[in-house]
PDB file of C-alpha atoms and ligand atoms in Angstrom:
ATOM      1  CA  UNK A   7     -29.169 -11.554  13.753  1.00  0.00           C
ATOM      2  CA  UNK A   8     -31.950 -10.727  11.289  1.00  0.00           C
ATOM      3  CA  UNK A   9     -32.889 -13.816  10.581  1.00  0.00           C
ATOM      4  CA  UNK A  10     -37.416 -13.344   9.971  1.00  0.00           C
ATOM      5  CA  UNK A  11     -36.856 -10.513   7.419  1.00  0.00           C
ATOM      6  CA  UNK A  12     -36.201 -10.717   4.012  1.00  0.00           C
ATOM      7  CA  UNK A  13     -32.344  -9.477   2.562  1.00  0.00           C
ATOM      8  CA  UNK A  14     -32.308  -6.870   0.856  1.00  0.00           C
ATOM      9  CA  UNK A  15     -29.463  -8.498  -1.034  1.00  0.00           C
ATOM     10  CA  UNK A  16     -28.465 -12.071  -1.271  1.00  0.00           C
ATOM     11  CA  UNK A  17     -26.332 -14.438  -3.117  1.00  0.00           C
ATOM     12  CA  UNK A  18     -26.743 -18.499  -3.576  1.00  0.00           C
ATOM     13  CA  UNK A  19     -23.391 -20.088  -4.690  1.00  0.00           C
ATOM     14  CA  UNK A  20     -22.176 -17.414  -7.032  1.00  0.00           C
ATOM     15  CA  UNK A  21     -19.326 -18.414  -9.300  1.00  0.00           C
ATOM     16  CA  UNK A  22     -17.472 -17.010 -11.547  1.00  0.00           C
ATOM     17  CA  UNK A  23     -14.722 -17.916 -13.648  1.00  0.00           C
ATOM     18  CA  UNK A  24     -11.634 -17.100 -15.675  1.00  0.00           C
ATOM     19  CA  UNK A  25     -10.964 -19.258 -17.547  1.00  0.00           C
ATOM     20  CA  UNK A  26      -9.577 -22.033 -14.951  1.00  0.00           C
ATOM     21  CA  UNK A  27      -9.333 -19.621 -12.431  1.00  0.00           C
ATOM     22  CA  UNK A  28     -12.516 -19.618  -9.741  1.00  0.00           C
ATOM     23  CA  UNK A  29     -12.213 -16.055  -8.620  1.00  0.00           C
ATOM     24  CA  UNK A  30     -15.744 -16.587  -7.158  1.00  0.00           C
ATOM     25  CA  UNK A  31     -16.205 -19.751  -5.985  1.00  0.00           C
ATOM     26  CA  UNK A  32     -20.119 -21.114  -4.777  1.00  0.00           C
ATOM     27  CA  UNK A  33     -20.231 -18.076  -2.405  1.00  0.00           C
ATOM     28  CA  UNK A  34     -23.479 -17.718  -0.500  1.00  0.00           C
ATOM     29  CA  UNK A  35     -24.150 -14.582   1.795  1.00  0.00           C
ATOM     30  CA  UNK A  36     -27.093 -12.281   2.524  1.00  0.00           C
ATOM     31  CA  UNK A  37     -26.975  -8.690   3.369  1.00  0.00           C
ATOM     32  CA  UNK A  38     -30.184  -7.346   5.157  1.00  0.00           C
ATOM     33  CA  UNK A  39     -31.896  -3.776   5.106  1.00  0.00           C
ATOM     34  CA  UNK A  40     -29.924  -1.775   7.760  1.00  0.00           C
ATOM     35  CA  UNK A  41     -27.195  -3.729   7.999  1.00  0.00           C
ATOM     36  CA  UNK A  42     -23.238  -2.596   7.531  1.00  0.00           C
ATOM     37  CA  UNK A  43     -21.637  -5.860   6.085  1.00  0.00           C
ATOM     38  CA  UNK A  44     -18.128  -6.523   5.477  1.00  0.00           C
ATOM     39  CA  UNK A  45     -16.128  -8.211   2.981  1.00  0.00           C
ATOM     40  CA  UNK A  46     -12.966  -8.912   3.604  1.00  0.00           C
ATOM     41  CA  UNK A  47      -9.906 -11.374   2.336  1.00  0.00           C
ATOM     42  CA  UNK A  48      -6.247 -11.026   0.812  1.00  0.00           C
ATOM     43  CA  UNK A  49      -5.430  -9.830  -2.380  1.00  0.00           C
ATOM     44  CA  UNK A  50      -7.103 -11.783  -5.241  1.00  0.00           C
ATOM     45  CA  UNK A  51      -9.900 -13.296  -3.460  1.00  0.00           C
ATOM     46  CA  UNK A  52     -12.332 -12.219  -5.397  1.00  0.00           C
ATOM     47  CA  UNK A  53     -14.109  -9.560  -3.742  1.00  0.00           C
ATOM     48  CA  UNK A  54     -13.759  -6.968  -6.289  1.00  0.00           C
ATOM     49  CA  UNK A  55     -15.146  -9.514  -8.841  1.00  0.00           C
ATOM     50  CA  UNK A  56     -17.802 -10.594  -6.359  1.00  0.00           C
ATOM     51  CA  UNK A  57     -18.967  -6.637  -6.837  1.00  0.00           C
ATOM     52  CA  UNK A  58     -18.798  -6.998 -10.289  1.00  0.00           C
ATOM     53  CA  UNK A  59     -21.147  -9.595 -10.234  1.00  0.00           C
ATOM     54  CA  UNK A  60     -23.509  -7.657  -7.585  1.00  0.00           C
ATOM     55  CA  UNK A  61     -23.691  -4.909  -9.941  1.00  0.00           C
ATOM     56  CA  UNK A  62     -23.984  -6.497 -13.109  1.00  0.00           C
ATOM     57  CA  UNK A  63     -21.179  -5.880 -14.632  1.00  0.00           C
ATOM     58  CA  UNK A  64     -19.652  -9.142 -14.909  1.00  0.00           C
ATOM     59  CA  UNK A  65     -22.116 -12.382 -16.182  1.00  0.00           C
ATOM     60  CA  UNK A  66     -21.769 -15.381 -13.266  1.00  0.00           C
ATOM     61  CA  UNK A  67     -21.101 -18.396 -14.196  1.00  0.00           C
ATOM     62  CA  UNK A  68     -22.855 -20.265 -11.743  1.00  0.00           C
ATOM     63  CA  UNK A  69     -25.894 -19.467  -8.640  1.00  0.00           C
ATOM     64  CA  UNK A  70     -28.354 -16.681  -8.431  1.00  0.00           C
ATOM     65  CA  UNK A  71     -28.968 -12.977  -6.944  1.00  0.00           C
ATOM     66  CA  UNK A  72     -31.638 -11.653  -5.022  1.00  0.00           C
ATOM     67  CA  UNK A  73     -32.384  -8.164  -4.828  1.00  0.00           C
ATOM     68  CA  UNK A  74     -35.653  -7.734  -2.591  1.00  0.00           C
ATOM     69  CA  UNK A  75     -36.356 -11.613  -3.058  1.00  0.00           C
ATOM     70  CA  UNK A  76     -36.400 -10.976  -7.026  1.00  0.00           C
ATOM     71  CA  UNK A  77     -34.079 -12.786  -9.220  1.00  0.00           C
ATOM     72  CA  UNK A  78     -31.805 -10.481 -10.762  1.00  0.00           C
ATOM     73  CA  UNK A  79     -28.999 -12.724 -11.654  1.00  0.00           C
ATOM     74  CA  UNK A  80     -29.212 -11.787 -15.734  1.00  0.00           C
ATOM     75  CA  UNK A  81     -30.236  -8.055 -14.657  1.00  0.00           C
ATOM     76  CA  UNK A  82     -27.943  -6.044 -16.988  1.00  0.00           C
ATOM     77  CA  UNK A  83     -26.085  -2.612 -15.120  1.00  0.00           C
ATOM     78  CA  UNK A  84     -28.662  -0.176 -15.268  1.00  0.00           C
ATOM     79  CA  UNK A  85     -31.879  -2.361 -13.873  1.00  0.00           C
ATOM     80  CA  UNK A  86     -29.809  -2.521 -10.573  1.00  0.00           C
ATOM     81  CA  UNK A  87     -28.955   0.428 -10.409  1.00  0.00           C
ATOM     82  CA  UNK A  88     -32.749   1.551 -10.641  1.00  0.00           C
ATOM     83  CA  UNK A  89     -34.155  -1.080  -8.477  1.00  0.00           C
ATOM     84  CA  UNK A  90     -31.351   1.154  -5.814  1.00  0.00           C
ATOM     85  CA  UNK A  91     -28.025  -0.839  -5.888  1.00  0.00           C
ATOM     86  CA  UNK A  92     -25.122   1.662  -6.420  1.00  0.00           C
ATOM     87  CA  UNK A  93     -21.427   0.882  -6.010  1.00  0.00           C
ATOM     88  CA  UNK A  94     -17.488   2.635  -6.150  1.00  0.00           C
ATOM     89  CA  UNK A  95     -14.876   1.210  -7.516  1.00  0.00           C
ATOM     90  CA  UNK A  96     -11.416   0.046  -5.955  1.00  0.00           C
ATOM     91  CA  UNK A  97      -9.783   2.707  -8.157  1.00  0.00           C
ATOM     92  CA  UNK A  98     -11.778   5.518  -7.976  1.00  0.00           C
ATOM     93  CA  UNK A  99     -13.359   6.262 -11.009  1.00  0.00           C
ATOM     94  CA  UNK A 100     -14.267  10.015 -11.647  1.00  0.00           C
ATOM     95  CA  UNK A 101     -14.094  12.346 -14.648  1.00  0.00           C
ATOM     96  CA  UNK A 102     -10.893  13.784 -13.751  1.00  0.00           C
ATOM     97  CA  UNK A 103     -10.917  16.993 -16.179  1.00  0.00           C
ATOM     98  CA  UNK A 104     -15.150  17.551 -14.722  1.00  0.00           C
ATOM     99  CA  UNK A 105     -15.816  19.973 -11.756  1.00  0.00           C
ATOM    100  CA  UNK A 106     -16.748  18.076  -8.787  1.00  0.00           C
ATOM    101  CA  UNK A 107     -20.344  19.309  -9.269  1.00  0.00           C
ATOM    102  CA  UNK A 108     -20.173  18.112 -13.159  1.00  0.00           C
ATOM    103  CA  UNK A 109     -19.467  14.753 -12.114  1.00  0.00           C
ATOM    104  CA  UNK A 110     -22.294  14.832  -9.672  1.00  0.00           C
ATOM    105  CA  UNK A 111     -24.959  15.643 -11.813  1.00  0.00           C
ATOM    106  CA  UNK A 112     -23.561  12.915 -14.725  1.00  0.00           C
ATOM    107  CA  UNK A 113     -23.667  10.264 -11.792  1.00  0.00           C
ATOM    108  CA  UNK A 114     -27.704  11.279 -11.209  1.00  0.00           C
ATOM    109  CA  UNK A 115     -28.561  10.304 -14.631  1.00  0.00           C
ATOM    110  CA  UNK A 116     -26.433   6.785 -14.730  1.00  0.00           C
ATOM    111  CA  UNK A 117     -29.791   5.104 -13.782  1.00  0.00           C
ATOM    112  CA  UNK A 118     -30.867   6.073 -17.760  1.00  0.00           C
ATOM    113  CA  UNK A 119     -29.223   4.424 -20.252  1.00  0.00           C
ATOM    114  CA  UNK A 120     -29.232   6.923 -23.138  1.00  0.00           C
ATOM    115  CA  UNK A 121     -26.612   8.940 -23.998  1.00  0.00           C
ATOM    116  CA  UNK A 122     -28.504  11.846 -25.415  1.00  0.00           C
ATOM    117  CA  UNK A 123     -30.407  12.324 -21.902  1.00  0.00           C
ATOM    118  CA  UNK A 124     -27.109  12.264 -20.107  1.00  0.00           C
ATOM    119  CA  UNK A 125     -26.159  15.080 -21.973  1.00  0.00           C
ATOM    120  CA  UNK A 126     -29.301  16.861 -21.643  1.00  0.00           C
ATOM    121  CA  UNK A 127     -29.568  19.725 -18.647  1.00  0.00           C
ATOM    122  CA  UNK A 128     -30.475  18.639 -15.378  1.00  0.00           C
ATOM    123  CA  UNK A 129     -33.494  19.879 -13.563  1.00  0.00           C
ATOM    124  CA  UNK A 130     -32.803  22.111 -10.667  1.00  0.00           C
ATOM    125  CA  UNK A 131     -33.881  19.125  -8.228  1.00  0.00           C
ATOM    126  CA  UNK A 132     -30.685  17.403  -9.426  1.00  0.00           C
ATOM    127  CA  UNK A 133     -28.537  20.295  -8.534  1.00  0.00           C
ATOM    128  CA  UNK A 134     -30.184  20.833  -5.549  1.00  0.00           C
ATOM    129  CA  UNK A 135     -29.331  17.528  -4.242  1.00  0.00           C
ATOM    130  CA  UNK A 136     -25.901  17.190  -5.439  1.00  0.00           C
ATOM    131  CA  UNK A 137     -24.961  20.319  -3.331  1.00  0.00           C
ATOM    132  CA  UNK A 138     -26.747  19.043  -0.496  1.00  0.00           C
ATOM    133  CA  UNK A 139     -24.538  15.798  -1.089  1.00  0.00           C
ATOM    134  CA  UNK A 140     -21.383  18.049  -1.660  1.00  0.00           C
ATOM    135  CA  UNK A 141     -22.328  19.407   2.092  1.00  0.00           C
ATOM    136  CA  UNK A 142     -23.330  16.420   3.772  1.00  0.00           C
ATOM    137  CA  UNK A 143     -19.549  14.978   2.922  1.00  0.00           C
ATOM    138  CA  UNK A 144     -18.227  18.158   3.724  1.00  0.00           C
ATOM    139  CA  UNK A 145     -16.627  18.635   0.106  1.00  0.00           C
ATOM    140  CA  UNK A 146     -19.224  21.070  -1.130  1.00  0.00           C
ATOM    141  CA  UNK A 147     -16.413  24.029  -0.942  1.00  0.00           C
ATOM    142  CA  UNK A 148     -14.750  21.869  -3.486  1.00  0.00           C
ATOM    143  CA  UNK A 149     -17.815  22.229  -5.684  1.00  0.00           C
ATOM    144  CA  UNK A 150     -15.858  24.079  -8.756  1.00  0.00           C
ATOM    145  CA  UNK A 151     -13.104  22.350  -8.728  1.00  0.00           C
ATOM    146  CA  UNK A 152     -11.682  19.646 -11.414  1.00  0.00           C
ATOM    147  CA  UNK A 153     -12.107  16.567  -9.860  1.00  0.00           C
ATOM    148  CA  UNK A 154      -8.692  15.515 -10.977  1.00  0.00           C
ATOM    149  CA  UNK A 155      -6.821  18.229  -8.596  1.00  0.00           C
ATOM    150  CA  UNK A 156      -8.644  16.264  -5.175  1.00  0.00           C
ATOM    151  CA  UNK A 157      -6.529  14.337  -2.891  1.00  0.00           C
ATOM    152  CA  UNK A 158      -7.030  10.325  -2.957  1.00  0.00           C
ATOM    153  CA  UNK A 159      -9.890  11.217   0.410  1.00  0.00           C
ATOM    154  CA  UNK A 160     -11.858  13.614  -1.037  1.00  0.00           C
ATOM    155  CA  UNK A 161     -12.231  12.147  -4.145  1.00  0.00           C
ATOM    156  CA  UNK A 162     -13.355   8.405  -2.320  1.00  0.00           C
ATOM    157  CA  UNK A 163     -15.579  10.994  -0.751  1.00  0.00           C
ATOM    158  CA  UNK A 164     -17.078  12.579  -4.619  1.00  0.00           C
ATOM    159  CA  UNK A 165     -17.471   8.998  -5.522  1.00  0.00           C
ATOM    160  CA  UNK A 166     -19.432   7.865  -2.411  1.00  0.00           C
ATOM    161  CA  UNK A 167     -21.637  11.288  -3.312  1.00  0.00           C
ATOM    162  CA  UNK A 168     -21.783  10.386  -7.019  1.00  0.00           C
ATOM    163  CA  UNK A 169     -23.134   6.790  -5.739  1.00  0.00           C
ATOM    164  CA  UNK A 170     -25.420   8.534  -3.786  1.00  0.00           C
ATOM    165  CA  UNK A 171     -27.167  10.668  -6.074  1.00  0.00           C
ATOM    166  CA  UNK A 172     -29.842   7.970  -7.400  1.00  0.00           C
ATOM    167  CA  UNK A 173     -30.551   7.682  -4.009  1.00  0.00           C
ATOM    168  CA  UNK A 174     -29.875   3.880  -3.734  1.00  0.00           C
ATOM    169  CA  UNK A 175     -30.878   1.454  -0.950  1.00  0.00           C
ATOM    170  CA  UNK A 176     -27.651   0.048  -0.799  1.00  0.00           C
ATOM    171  CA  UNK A 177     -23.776   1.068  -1.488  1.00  0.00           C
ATOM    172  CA  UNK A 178     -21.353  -1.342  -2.558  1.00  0.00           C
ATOM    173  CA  UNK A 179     -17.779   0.602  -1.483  1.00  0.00           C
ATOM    174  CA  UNK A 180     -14.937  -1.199  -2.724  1.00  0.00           C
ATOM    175  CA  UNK A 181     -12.009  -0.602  -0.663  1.00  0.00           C
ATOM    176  CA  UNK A 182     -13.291   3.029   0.120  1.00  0.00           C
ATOM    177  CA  UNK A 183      -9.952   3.826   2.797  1.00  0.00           C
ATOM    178  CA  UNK A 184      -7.437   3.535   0.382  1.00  0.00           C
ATOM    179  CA  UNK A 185      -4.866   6.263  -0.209  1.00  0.00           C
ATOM    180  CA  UNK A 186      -7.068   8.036   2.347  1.00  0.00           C
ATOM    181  CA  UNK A 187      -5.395  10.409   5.167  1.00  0.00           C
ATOM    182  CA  UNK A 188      -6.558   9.220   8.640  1.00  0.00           C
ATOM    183  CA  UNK A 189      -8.057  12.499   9.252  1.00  0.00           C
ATOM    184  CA  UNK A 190     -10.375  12.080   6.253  1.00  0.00           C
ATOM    185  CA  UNK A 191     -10.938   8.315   6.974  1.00  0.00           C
ATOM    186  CA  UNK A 192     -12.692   9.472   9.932  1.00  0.00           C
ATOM    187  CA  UNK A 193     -15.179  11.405   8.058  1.00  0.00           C
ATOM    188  CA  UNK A 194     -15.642   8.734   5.778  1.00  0.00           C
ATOM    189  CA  UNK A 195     -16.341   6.768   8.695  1.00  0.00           C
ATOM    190  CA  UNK A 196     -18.804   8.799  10.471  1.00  0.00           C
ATOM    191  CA  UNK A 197     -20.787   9.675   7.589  1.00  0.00           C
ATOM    192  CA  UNK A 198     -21.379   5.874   6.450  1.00  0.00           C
ATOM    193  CA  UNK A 199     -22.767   5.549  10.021  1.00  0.00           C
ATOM    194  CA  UNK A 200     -24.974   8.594   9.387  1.00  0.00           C
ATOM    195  CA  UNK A 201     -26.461   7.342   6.085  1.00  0.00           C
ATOM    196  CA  UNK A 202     -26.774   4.068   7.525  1.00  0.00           C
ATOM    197  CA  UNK A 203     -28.852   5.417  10.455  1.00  0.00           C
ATOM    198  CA  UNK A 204     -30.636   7.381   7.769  1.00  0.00           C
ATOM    199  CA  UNK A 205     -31.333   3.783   6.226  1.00  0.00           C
ATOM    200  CA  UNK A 206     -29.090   2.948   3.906  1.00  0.00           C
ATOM    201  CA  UNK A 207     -27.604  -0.335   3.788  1.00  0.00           C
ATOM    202  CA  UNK A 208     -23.687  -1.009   3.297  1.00  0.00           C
ATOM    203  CA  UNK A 209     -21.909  -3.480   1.782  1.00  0.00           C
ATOM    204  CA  UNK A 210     -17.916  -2.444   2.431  1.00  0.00           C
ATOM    205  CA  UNK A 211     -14.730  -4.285   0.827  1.00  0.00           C
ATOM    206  CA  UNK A 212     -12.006  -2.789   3.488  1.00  0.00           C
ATOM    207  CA  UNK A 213      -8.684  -3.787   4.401  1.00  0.00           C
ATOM    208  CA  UNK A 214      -8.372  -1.473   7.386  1.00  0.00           C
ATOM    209  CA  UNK A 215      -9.728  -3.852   9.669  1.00  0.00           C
ATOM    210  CA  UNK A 216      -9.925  -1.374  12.593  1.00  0.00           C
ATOM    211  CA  UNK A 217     -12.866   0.604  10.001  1.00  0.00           C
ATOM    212  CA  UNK A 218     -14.624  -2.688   9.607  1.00  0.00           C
ATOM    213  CA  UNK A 219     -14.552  -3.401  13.270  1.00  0.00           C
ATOM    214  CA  UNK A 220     -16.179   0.231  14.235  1.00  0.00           C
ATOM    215  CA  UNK A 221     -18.949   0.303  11.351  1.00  0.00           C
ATOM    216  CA  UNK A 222     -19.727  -3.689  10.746  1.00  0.00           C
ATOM    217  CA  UNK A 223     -22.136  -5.600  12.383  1.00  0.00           C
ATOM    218  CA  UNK A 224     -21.122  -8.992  10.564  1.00  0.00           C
ATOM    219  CA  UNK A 225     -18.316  -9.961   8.204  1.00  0.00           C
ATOM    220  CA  UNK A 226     -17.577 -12.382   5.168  1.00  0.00           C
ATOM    221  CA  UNK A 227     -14.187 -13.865   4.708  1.00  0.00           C
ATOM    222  CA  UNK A 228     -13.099 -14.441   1.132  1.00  0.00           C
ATOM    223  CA  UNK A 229     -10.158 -16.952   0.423  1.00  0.00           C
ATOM    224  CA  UNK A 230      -9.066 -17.956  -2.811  1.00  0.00           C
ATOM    225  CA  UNK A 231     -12.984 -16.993  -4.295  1.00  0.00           C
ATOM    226  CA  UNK A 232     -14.359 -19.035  -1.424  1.00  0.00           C
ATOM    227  CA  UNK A 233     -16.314 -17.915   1.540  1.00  0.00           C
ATOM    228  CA  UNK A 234     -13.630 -18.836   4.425  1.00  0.00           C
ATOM    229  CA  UNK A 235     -15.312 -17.803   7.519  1.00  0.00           C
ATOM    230  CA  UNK A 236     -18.796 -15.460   8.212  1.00  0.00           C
ATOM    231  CA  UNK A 237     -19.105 -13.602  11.928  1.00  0.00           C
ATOM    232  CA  UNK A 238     -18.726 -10.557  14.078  1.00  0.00           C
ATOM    233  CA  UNK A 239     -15.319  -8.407  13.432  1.00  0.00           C
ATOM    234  CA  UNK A 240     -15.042 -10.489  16.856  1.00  0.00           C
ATOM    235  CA  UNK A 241     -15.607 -13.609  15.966  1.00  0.00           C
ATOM    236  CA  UNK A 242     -13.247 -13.345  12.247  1.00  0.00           C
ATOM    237  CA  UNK A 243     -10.748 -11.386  14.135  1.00  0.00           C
ATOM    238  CA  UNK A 244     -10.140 -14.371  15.985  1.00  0.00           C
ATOM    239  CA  UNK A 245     -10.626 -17.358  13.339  1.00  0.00           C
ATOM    240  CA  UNK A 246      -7.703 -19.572  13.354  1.00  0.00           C
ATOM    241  CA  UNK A 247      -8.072 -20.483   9.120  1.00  0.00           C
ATOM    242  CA  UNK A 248      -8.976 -16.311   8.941  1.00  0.00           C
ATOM    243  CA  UNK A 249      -5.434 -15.498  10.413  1.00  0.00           C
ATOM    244  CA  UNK A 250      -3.814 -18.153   8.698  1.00  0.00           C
ATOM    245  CA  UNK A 251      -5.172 -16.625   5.401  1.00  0.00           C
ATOM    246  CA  UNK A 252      -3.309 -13.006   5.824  1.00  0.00           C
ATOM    247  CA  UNK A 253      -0.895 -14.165   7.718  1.00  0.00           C
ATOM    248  CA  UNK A 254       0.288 -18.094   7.340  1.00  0.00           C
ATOM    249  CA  UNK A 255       1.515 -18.235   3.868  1.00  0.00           C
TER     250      UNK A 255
HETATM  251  N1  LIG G  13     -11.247  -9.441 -15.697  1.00  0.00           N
HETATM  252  C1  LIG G  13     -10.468 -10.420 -15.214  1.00  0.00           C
HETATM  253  N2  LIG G  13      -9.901 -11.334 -16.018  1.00  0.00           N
HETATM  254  C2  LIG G  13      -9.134 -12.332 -15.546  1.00  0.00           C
HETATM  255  N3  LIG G  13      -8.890 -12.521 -14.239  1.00  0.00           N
HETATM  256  C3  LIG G  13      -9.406 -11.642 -13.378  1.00  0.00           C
HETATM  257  C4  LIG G  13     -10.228 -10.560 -13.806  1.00  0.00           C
HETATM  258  N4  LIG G  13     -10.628  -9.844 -12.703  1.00  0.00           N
HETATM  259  C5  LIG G  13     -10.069 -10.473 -11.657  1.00  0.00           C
HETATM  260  N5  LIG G  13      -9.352 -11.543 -12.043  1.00  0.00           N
HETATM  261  C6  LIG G  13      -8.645 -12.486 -11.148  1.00  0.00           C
HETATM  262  O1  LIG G  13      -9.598 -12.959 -10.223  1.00  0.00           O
HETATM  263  C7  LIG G  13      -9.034 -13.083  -8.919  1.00  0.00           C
HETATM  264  C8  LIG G  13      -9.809 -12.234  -7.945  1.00  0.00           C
HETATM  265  O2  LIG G  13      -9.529 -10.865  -8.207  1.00  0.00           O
HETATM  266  P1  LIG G  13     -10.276  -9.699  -7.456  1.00  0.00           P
HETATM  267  O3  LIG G  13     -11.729  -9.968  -7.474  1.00  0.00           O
HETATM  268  O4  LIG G  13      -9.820  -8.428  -8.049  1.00  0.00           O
HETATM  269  O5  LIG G  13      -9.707  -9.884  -5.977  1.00  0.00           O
HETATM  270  P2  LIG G  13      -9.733  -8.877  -4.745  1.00  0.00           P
HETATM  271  O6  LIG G  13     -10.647  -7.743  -5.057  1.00  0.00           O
HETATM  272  O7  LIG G  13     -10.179  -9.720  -3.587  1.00  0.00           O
HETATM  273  O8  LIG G  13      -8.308  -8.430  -4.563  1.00  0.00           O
HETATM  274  C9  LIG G  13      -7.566 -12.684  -9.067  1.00  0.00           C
HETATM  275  O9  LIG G  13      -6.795 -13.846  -9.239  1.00  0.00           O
HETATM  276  C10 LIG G  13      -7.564 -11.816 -10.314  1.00  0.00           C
HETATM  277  O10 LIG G  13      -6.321 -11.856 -10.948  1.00  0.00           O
HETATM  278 MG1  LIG G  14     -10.285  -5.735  -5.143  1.00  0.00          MG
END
């Protein structure tokens, strides 16, 4: 375990609330550089929210965040995502009526706030990249198409690319399997493992547990917005109170 170094990502008893309801509950974990982390849990316990609080777009009610040892816990959206925290979103959120290229070079510029330089052209860099994005997730013959006409796969794979353009340290991928074909869950698999051995750092909320198991060194157990159990896919595949949570009720 890496215990010496410093995480590149860490929280100390987040909360958050709704009204009564703890969907977060004094959750403490720490992600370091290099690392593929898991997050797993049933329905409703709070990892999606726990993302929203990662990336800023949700206040906590309660603890702190780290980013690089530096508070960021009232960081609004776009500091994280400069300082190189990107994320997806459970349902993937692209411009639908955009070419696949459009919504590339839009996702580049999400690190400014402004409007007006969103809008502006991008330099050729920009384009450069995206394409070399578009071919690294092997969607770049899907370039000119509208986003909206790419099956559920390809388009978990534009978002991953989209959350790559800034070039962040670390992805947040909510639920990044789902309404994926197993064929294209493979390559979704395989390239996380070659950005992570290109350095990036992964965070992953997954229900396939077989995915978590390949790519995951450790995993966190959410329960109810509580942190249930921390360990190897090993370790949490066999925890008694882990079973019990997807299974006992
Ligand atoms: N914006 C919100 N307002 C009110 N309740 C919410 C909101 N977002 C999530 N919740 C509730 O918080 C709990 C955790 O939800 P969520 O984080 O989406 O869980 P998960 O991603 O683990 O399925 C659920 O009970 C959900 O209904
Ligand atoms: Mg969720």
């Amino acid at each position: 375990m890496p215990s010496e170094r410093q995480p590149l990502l860490e929280g100390h008893t987040v909360s958050k609330y709704f009204g009564g309801l703890a969907a977060v509950n004094n959750v403490d974990f720490a992600v370091y550089p290099g690392e593929i982390v898991g997050l797993i849990g049933p329905n409703g316990s709070g990892k999606t929210t726990l993302f929203d609080c990662l990336s800023r777009l949700q206040k906590i009610d309660g603890g702190r965040i780290l980013f690089r040892g530096r508070d960021v816990t009232r960081a609004r959206p776009y500091q994280i995502a400069r300082m190189g925290l990107s994320r997806t979103f459970q349902s993937v959120r692209v411009y639908r009526k955009m070419s696949v290229f459009s919504n590339m070079l839009i996702s580049h510029q999400w690190r400014d706030t402004s409007l007006l330089r969103m809008l502006q052209p991008s330099p050729a860099g920009t384009a450069h990249r995206a394409h070399e994005l578009l071919e690294f997730l092997q969607i770049e013959r899907l370039a000119g198409e509208q986003a909206g006409r790419l099956s559920g796969g390809q388009r978990r794979l534009l978002e991953i690319g989209m959350a790559l353009m800034p070039n962040p340290d670390i992805l947040l991928l909510d639920e990044a399997t789902s309404g994926v074909n197993p064929t294209l869950i493979e390559t979704i698999k395989d390239r996380i493992r070659a950005l992570n051995e290109q350095g990036k750092t992964f965070l992953l909320i997954e229900h396939n547990i077989n995915f978590i198991a390949d790519l995951c060194s450790r995993v966190y157990v959410l329960n109810h917005g509580e942190k249930l159990a921390e360990g190897t896919p090993k370790e949490i595949l066999q925890n008694e109170a882990v079973i019990d949570a997807y299974f006992g009720a």
